Coordinates of C-alpha atoms in Angstrom, one line a residue:
Chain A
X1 CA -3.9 24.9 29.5
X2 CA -7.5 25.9 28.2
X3 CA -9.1 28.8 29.7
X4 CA -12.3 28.3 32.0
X5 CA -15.3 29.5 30.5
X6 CA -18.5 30.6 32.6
X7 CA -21.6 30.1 30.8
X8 CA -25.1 30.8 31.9
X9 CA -25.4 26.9 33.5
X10 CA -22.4 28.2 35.9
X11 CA -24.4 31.7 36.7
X12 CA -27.7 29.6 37.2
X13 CA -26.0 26.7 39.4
X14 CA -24.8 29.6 41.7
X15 CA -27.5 31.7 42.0
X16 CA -29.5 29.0 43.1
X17 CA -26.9 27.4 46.0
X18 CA -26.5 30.9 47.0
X19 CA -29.7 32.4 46.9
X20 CA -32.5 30.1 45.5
X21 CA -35.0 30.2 43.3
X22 CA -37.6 32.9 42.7
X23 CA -40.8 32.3 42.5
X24 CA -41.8 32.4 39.0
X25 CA -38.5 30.4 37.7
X26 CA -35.8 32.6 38.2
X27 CA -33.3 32.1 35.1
X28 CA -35.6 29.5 33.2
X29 CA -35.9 30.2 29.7
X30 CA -35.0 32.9 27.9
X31 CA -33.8 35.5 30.6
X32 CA -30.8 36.3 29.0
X33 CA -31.3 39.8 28.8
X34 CA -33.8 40.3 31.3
X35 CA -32.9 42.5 34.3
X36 CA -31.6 40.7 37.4
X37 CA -34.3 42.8 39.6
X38 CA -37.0 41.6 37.6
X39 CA -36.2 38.0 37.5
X40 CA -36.1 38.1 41.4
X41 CA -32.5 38.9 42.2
X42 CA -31.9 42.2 43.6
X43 CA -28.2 43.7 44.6
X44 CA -27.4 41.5 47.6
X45 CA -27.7 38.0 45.4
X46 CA -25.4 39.1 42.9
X47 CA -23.3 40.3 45.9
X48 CA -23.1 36.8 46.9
X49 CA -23.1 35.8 43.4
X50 CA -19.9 37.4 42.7
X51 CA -18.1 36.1 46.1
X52 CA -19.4 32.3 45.3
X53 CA -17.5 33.1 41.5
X54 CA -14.5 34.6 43.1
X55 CA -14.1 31.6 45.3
X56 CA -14.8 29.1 42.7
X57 CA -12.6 30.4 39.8
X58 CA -9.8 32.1 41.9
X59 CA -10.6 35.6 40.4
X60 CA -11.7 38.9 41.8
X61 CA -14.2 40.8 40.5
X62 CA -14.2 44.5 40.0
X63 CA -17.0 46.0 42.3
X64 CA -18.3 47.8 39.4
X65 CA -19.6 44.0 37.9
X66 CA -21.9 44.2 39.9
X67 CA -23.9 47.6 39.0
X68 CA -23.3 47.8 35.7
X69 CA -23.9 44.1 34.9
X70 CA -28.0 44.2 35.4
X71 CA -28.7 41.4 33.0
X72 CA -27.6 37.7 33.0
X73 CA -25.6 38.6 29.8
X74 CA -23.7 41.5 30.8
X75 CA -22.7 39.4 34.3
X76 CA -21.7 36.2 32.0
X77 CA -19.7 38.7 30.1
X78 CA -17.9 40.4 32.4
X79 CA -17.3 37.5 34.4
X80 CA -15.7 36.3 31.1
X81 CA -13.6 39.2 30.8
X82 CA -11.9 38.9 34.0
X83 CA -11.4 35.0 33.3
X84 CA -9.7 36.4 30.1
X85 CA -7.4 38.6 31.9
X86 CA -6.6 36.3 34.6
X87 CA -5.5 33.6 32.4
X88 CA -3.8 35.9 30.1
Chain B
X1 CA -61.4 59.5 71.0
X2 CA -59.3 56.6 70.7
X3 CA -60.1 53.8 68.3
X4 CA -61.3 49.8 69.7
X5 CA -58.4 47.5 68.0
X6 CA -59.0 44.2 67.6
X7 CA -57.3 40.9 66.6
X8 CA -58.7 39.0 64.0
X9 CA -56.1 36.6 62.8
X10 CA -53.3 34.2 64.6
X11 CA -50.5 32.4 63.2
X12 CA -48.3 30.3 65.8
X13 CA -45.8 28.0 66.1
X14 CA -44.9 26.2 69.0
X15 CA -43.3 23.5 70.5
X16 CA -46.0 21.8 71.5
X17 CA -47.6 22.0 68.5
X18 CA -47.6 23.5 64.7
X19 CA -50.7 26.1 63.9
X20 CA -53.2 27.2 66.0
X21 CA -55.1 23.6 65.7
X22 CA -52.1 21.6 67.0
X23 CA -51.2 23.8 69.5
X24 CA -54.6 24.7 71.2
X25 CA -55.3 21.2 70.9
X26 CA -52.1 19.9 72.8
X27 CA -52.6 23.1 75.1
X28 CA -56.0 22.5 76.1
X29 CA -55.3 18.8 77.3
X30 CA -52.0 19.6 78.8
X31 CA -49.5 18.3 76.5
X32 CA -45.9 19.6 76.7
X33 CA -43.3 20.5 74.7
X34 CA -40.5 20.2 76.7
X35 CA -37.5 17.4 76.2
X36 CA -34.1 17.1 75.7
X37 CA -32.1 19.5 73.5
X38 CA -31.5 17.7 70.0
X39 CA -30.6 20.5 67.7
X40 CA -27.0 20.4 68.6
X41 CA -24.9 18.1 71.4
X42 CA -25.7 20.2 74.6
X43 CA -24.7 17.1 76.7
X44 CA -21.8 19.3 77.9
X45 CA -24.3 22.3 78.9
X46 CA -25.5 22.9 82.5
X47 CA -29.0 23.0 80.7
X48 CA -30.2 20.1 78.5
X49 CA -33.7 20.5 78.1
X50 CA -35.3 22.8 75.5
X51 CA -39.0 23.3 73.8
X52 CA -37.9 22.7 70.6
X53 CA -40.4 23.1 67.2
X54 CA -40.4 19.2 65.8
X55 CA -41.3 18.8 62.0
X56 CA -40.5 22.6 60.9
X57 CA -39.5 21.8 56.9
X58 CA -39.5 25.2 55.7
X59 CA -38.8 24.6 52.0
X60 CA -42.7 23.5 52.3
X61 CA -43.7 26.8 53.4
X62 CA -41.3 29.3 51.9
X63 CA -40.3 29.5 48.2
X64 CA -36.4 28.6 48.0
X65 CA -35.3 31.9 47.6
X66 CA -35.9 32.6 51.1
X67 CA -33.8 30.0 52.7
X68 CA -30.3 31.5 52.0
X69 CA -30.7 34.5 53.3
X70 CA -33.0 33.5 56.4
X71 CA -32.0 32.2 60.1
X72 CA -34.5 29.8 61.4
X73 CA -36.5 32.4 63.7
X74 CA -37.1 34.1 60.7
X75 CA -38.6 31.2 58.5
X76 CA -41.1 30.6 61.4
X77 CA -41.8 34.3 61.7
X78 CA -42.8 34.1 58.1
X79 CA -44.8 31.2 58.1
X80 CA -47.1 32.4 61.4
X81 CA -47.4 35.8 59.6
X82 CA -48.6 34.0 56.2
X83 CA -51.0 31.7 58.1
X84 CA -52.2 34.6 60.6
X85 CA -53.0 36.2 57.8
X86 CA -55.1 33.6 56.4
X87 CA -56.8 33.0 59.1
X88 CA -58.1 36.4 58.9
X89 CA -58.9 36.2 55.4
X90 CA -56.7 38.8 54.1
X91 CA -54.7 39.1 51.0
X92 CA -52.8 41.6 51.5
X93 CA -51.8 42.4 47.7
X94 CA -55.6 43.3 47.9
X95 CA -54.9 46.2 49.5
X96 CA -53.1 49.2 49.6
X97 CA -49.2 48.6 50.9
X98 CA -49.3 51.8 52.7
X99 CA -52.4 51.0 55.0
X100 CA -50.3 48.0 56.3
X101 CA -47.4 47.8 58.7
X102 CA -45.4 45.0 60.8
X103 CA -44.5 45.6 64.1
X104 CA -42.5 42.2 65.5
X105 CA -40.6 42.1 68.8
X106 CA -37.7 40.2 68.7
X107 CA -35.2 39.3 71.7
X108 CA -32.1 37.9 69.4
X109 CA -32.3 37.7 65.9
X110 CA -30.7 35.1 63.3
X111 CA -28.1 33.5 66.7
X112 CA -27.8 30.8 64.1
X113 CA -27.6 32.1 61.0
X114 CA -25.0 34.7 62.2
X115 CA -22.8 31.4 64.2
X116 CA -22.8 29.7 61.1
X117 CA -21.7 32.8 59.5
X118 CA -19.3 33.6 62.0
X119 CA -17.3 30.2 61.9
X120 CA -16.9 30.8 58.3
X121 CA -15.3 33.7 58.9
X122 CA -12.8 32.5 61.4
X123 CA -12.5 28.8 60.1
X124 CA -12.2 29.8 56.4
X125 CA -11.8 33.6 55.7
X126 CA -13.7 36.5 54.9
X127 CA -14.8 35.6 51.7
X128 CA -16.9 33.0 52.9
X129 CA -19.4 34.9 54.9
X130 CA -22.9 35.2 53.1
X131 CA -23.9 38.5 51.5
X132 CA -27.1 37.8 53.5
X133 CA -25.3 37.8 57.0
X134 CA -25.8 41.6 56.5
X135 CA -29.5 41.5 57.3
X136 CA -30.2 37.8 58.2
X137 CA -28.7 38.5 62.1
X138 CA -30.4 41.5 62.6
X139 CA -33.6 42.0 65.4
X140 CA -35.2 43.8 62.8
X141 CA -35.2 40.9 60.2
X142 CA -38.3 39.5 61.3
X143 CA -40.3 42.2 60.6
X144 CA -38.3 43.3 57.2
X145 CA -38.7 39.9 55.8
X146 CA -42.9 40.0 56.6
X147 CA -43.2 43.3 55.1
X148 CA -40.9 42.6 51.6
X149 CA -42.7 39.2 51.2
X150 CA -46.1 40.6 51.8
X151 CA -45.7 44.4 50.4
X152 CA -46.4 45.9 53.3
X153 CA -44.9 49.5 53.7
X154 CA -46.6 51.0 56.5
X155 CA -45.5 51.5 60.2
X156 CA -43.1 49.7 60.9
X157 CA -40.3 48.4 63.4
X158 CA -39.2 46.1 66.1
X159 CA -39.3 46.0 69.8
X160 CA -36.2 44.6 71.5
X161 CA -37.4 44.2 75.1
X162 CA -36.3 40.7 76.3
X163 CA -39.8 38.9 77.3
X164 CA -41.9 41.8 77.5
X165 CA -41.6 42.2 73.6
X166 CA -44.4 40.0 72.9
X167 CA -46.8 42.7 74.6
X168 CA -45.4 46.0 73.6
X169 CA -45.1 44.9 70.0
X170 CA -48.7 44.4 70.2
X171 CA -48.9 47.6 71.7
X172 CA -47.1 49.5 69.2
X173 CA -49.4 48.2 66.4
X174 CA -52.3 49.2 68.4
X175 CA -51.0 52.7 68.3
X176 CA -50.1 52.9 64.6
X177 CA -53.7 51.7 64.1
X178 CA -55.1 54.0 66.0
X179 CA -53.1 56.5 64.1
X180 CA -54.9 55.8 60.5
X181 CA -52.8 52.5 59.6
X182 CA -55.6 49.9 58.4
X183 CA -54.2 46.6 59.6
X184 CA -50.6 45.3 61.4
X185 CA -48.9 42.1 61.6
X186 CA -48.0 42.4 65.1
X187 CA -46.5 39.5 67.9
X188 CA -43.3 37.9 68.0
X189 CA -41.2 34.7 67.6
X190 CA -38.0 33.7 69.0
X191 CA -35.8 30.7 68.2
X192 CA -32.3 30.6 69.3
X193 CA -31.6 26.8 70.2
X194 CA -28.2 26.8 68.3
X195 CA -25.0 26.4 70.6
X196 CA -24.1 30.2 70.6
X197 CA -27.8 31.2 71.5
X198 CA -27.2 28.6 74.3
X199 CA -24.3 30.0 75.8
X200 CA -26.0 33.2 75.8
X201 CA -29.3 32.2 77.4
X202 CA -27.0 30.7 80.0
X203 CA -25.8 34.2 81.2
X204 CA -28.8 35.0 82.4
X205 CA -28.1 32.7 85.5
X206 CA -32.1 31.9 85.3
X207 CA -32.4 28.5 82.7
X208 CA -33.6 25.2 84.9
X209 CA -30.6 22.6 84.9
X210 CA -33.0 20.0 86.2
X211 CA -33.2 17.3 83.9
X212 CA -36.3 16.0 84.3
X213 CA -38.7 17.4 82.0
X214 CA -41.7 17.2 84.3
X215 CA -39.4 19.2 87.0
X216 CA -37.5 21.4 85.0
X217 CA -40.0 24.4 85.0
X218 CA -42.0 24.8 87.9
X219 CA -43.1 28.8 88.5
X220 CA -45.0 29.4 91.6
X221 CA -43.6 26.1 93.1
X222 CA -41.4 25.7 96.4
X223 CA -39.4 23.5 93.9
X224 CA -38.8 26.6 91.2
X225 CA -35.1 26.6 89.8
X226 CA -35.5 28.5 86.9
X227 CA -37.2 28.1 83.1
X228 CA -36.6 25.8 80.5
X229 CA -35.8 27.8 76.7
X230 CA -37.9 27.1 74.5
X231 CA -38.7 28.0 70.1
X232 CA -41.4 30.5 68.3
X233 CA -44.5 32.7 69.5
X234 CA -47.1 34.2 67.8
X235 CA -48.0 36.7 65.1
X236 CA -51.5 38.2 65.2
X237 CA -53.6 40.4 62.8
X238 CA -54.6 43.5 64.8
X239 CA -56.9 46.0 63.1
X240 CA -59.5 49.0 64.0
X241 CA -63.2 47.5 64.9
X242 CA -64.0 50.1 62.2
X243 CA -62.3 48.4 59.3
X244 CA -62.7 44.4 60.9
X245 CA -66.4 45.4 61.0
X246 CA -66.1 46.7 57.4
X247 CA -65.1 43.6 55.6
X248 CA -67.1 41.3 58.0
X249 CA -64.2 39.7 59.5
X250 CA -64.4 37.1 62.1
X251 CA -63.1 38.9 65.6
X252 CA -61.0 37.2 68.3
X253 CA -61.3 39.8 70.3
X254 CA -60.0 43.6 71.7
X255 CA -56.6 44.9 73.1
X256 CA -58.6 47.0 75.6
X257 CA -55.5 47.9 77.8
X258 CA -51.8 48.2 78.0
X259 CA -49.3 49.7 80.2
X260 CA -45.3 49.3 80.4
X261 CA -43.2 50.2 83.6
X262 CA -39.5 50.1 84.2
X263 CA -38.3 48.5 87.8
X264 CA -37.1 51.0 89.9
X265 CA -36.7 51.1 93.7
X266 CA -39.7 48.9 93.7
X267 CA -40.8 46.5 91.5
X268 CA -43.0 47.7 88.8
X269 CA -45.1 44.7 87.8
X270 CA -48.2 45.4 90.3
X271 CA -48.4 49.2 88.4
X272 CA -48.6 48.1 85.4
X273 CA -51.3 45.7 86.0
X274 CA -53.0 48.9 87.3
X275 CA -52.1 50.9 84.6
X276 CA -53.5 48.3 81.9
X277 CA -56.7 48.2 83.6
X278 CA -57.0 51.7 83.9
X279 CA -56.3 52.1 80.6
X280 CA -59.4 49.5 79.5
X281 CA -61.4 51.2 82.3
X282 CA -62.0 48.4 83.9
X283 CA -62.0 47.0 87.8
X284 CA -60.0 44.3 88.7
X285 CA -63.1 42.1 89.4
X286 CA -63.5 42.2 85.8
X287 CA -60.9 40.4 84.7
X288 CA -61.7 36.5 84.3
X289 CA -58.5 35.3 84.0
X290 CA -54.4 36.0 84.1
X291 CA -51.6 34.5 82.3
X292 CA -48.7 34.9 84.4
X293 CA -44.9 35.6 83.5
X294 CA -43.9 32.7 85.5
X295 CA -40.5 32.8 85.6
X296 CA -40.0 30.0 87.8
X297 CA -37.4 32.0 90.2
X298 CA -37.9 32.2 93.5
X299 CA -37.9 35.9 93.8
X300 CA -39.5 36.5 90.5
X301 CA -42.1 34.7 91.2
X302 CA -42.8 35.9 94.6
X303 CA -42.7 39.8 93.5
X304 CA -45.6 38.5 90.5
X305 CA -47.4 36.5 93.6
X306 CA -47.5 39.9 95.7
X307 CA -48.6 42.1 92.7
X308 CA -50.9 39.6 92.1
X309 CA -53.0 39.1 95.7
X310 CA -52.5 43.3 96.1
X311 CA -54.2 44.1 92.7
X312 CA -57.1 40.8 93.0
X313 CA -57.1 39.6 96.7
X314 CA -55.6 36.4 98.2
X315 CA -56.5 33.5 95.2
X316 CA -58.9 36.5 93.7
X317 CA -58.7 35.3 90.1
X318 CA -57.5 32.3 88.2
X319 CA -53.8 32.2 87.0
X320 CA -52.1 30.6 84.9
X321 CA -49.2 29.5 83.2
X322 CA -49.4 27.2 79.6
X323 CA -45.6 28.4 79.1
X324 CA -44.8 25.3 81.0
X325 CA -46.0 23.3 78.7
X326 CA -43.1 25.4 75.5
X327 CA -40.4 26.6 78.4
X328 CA -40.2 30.3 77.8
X329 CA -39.8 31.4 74.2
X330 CA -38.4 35.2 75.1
X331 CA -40.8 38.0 73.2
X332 CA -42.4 34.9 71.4
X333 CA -44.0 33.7 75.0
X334 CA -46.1 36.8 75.6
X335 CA -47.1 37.3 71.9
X336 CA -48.5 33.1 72.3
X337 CA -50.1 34.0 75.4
X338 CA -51.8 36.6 73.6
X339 CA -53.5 34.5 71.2
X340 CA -53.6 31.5 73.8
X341 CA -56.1 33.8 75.5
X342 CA -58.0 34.1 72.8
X343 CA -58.5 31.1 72.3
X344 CA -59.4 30.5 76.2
X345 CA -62.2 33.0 75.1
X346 CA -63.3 31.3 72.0
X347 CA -63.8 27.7 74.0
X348 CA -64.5 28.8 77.6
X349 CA -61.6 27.3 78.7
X350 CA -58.4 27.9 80.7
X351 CA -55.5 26.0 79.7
X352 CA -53.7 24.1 82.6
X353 CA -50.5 25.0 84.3
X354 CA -48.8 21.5 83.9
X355 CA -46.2 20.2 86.6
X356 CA -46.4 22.9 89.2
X357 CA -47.6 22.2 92.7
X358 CA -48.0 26.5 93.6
X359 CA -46.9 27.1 97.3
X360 CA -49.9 28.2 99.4
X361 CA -47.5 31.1 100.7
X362 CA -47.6 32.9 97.1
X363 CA -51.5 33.1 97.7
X364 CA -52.3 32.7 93.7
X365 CA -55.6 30.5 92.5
X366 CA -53.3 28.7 90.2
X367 CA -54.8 26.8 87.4
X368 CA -53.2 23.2 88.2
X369 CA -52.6 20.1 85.7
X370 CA -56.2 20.1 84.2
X371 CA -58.1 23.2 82.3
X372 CA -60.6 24.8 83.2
X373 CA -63.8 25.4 82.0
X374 CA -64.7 29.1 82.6
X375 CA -66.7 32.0 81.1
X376 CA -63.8 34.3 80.4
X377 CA -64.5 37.6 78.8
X378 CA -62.0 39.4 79.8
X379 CA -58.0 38.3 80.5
X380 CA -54.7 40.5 81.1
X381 CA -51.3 38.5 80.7
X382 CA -48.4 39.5 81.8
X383 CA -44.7 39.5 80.9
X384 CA -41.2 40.5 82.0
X385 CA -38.0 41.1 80.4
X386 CA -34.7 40.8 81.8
X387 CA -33.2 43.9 83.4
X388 CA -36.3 45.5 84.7
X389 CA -39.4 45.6 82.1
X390 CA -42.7 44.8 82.9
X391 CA -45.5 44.5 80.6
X392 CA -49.3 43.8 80.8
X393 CA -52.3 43.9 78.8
X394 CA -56.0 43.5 79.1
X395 CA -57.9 41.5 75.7
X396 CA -61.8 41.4 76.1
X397 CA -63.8 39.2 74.4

């Protein structure tokens, strides 16, 4: 069975059906290692974030995803990492 | 020395109309609001008939990350703040966030926001509640949502005193501005048609279960059996004459006096009528017109009736009642009565009181089915909240 991946489509698709769009684009472009905060998404969307992923994909985050993960990068990373492990 | 504060933007939404242009022209004429409840099925409710807010689409107003995390009271909260303030021609990342605050009354929060939220929780699990349910339920939302999307960090809070909110919101801006704090977003808006806010508004043992909209809501009328609910209210844009003057803004007019009283072994509705006007040092005999709390109960109605004659004389001044054109919209009613009087003042009109036939007995020269033209200068509205508040405050023009 192949392990699910979570790429920065999946982070964008649920940002936006949990907490819309910024104004200003939100993850457009090259955001990839911009800080959440200053693309427009401050604690509470990646709070909700994180529950939409752990519903989707059957995993539970570690609380600490969610502070030390500031950049769309470091979340798509350590969402990853958990995938890893869960599959493993 | 205490400072003149005036209004120099509105921003409403109402049932019986959308902005200040729909509504004051649907107000004017008479036009009402009221119909049957469509937001949910209430077919099985003792009350059926609501003002409800027809062609709302916030994604046109709001940018999209707003609508997740905001309950429908506080999408039209944001939208009368945004066009209050352009009516007063301010942009407020022009100036300084400290100098501005938001002061919002509110009577129940996100209701549907939080029932949504709450089903999830029972129907499907914990995990399926919204990060935002957090904040989006909350009385204070309203306010916090005005002041983040506007950077406004001065005074500010929220009033949570049933229908008397709409006035001592007001109030509290007036006094943060005439503390130092330049300009405050100020009024209030209710919406809580959802079938949870339903079953609460039904406690209350006051909503009409006529079901006949032209009979549902009849204050000051041997036929009274209660109010019909109704959606939003008003924000205004209060600031000191100083700084209005300043910046040659266009001026509604004041918020000359206020007073708040708590029922007690008598009814303290007639005292703070006295105690607003005192506070505007002015005479009754000033005061050109009065938009009544009408609460369409019998009792109510008569204790607003005998304040009334005591304070003015037997039909001493013109009343009247435009809320029977929206039902009552909780803290949002007085707020739109606020800036309904202003624009009385702006036209010289008096909005009518639409369906009521007043009983002679209650003494009151009630404004009937058609407006009326007037000179009006000065007008003092009134409102009450459930449980013993009373609120009332003078504008002159």
């Amino acid at each position: 069975m192949s392990q699910p991946t979570f790429t920065l489509d999946d982070l964008q698709r649920i940002l936006l059906e949990g907490s819309g769009a910024p104004e200003g684009g939100g993850l457009e472009g090259d955001a990839l290692d911009t800080e959440f905060s200053d693309i427009g998404y401050d604690s509470l969307a990646l709070l909700e974030t994180a529950s939409r992923i752990e519903r989707e994909y059957g995993i539970t985050l570690d609380e600490s995803v969610i502070g030390d993960a500031t950049t769309p990068r470091a979340f798509i990373g350590a969402v990853g990492d958990h995938l890893a492990v869960s599959a493993a | 020395m205490t400072a003149s504060v005036v209004v120099t933007g509105l921003g409403i939404t109402a049932p019986n109309g959308l902005g200040t242009k729909d509504y004051w022209s649907a107000t004017r004429v008479g036009k009402s609001g009221i119909g049957p409840l469509t937001r949910f099925d209430a077919t099985l409710y003792p009350a059926k008939l609501a003002g409800e807010i027809d062609g709302f689409t916030p994604a046109e107003h709001l940018p999209s990350r707003l609508l997740p995390q905001t309950d429908r009271v506080t999408r039209l909260s944001l939208v009368a703040a945004d066009w209050a303030l352009a009516d007063a021609g301010v942009s407020p990342a022009d100036l300084p966030a400290f100098d501005m605050g938001v002061i919002t009354a509110s009577s129940a929060g996100g209701f549907e926001f939080s029932q949504n939220e709450l089903r999830s929780l029972w129907s499907k699990g914990g995990e399926y509640v919204s990060a935002y349910q957090s904040f989006a339920w909350f009385y204070a939302v309203n306010t916090g949502q005005i002041s983040i999307r506007n950077g406004m960090k001065g005074p500010s809070g929220v009033v949570v005193t049933d229908d008397a909110g709409g006035l001592d919101a007001v109030a509290q801006a007036r006094r943060q501005i005439r503390k130092g704090t330049s300009l405050v977003v100020a009024g209030a808006v209710d919406a809580l048609l959802c079938s949870w806010g339903w079953v609460g508004l039904h406690t209350s043992g006051r909503l009409s279960t006529v079901n006949e909209p032209g009979l549902a809501y009849l204050p000051f009328d041997d036929r009274a059996a209660g109010h019909v609910a109704g959606e939003g209210g008003a924000l205004l844009i209060l600031e000191s004459a100083d700084s209005a003057r300043a910046r040659g803004a266009r001026v509604y007019g004041e918020i000359a006096g206020y007073a708040a009283t708590f029922d007690g072994r008598e009814p303290g509705l007639r005292k703070a009528v006295e105690l607003a006007l005192a506070d505007a040092d002015m005479a009754p005999s000033d005061v050109d017109v009065v938009f009544a709390d009408a609460a369409a109960e019998r009792e109510l109605d008569r204790i607003e009736a005998e304040a009334l004659v005591d304070v003015f004389g037997h039909r001493g001044v013109p009343v009247t009642a435009p809320k029977t054109m929206t039902g009552r919209l909780y803290a949002g009613s007085a707020a739109l009565d606020l800036a309904t009087a202003f624009l009385s003042m702006a036209e010289g009109l008096i909005p009518p009181t639409v369906h009521t036939e007043p009983a002679d007995r209650y003494g009151l020269d009630l404004v009937g089915a058609q407006a009326r033209t007037a000179e009006i200068r000065t007008a003092l509205v009134l409102a009450r909240g459930h449980g013993g508040f009373n609120s009332a405050m003078v504008l002159r023009s």
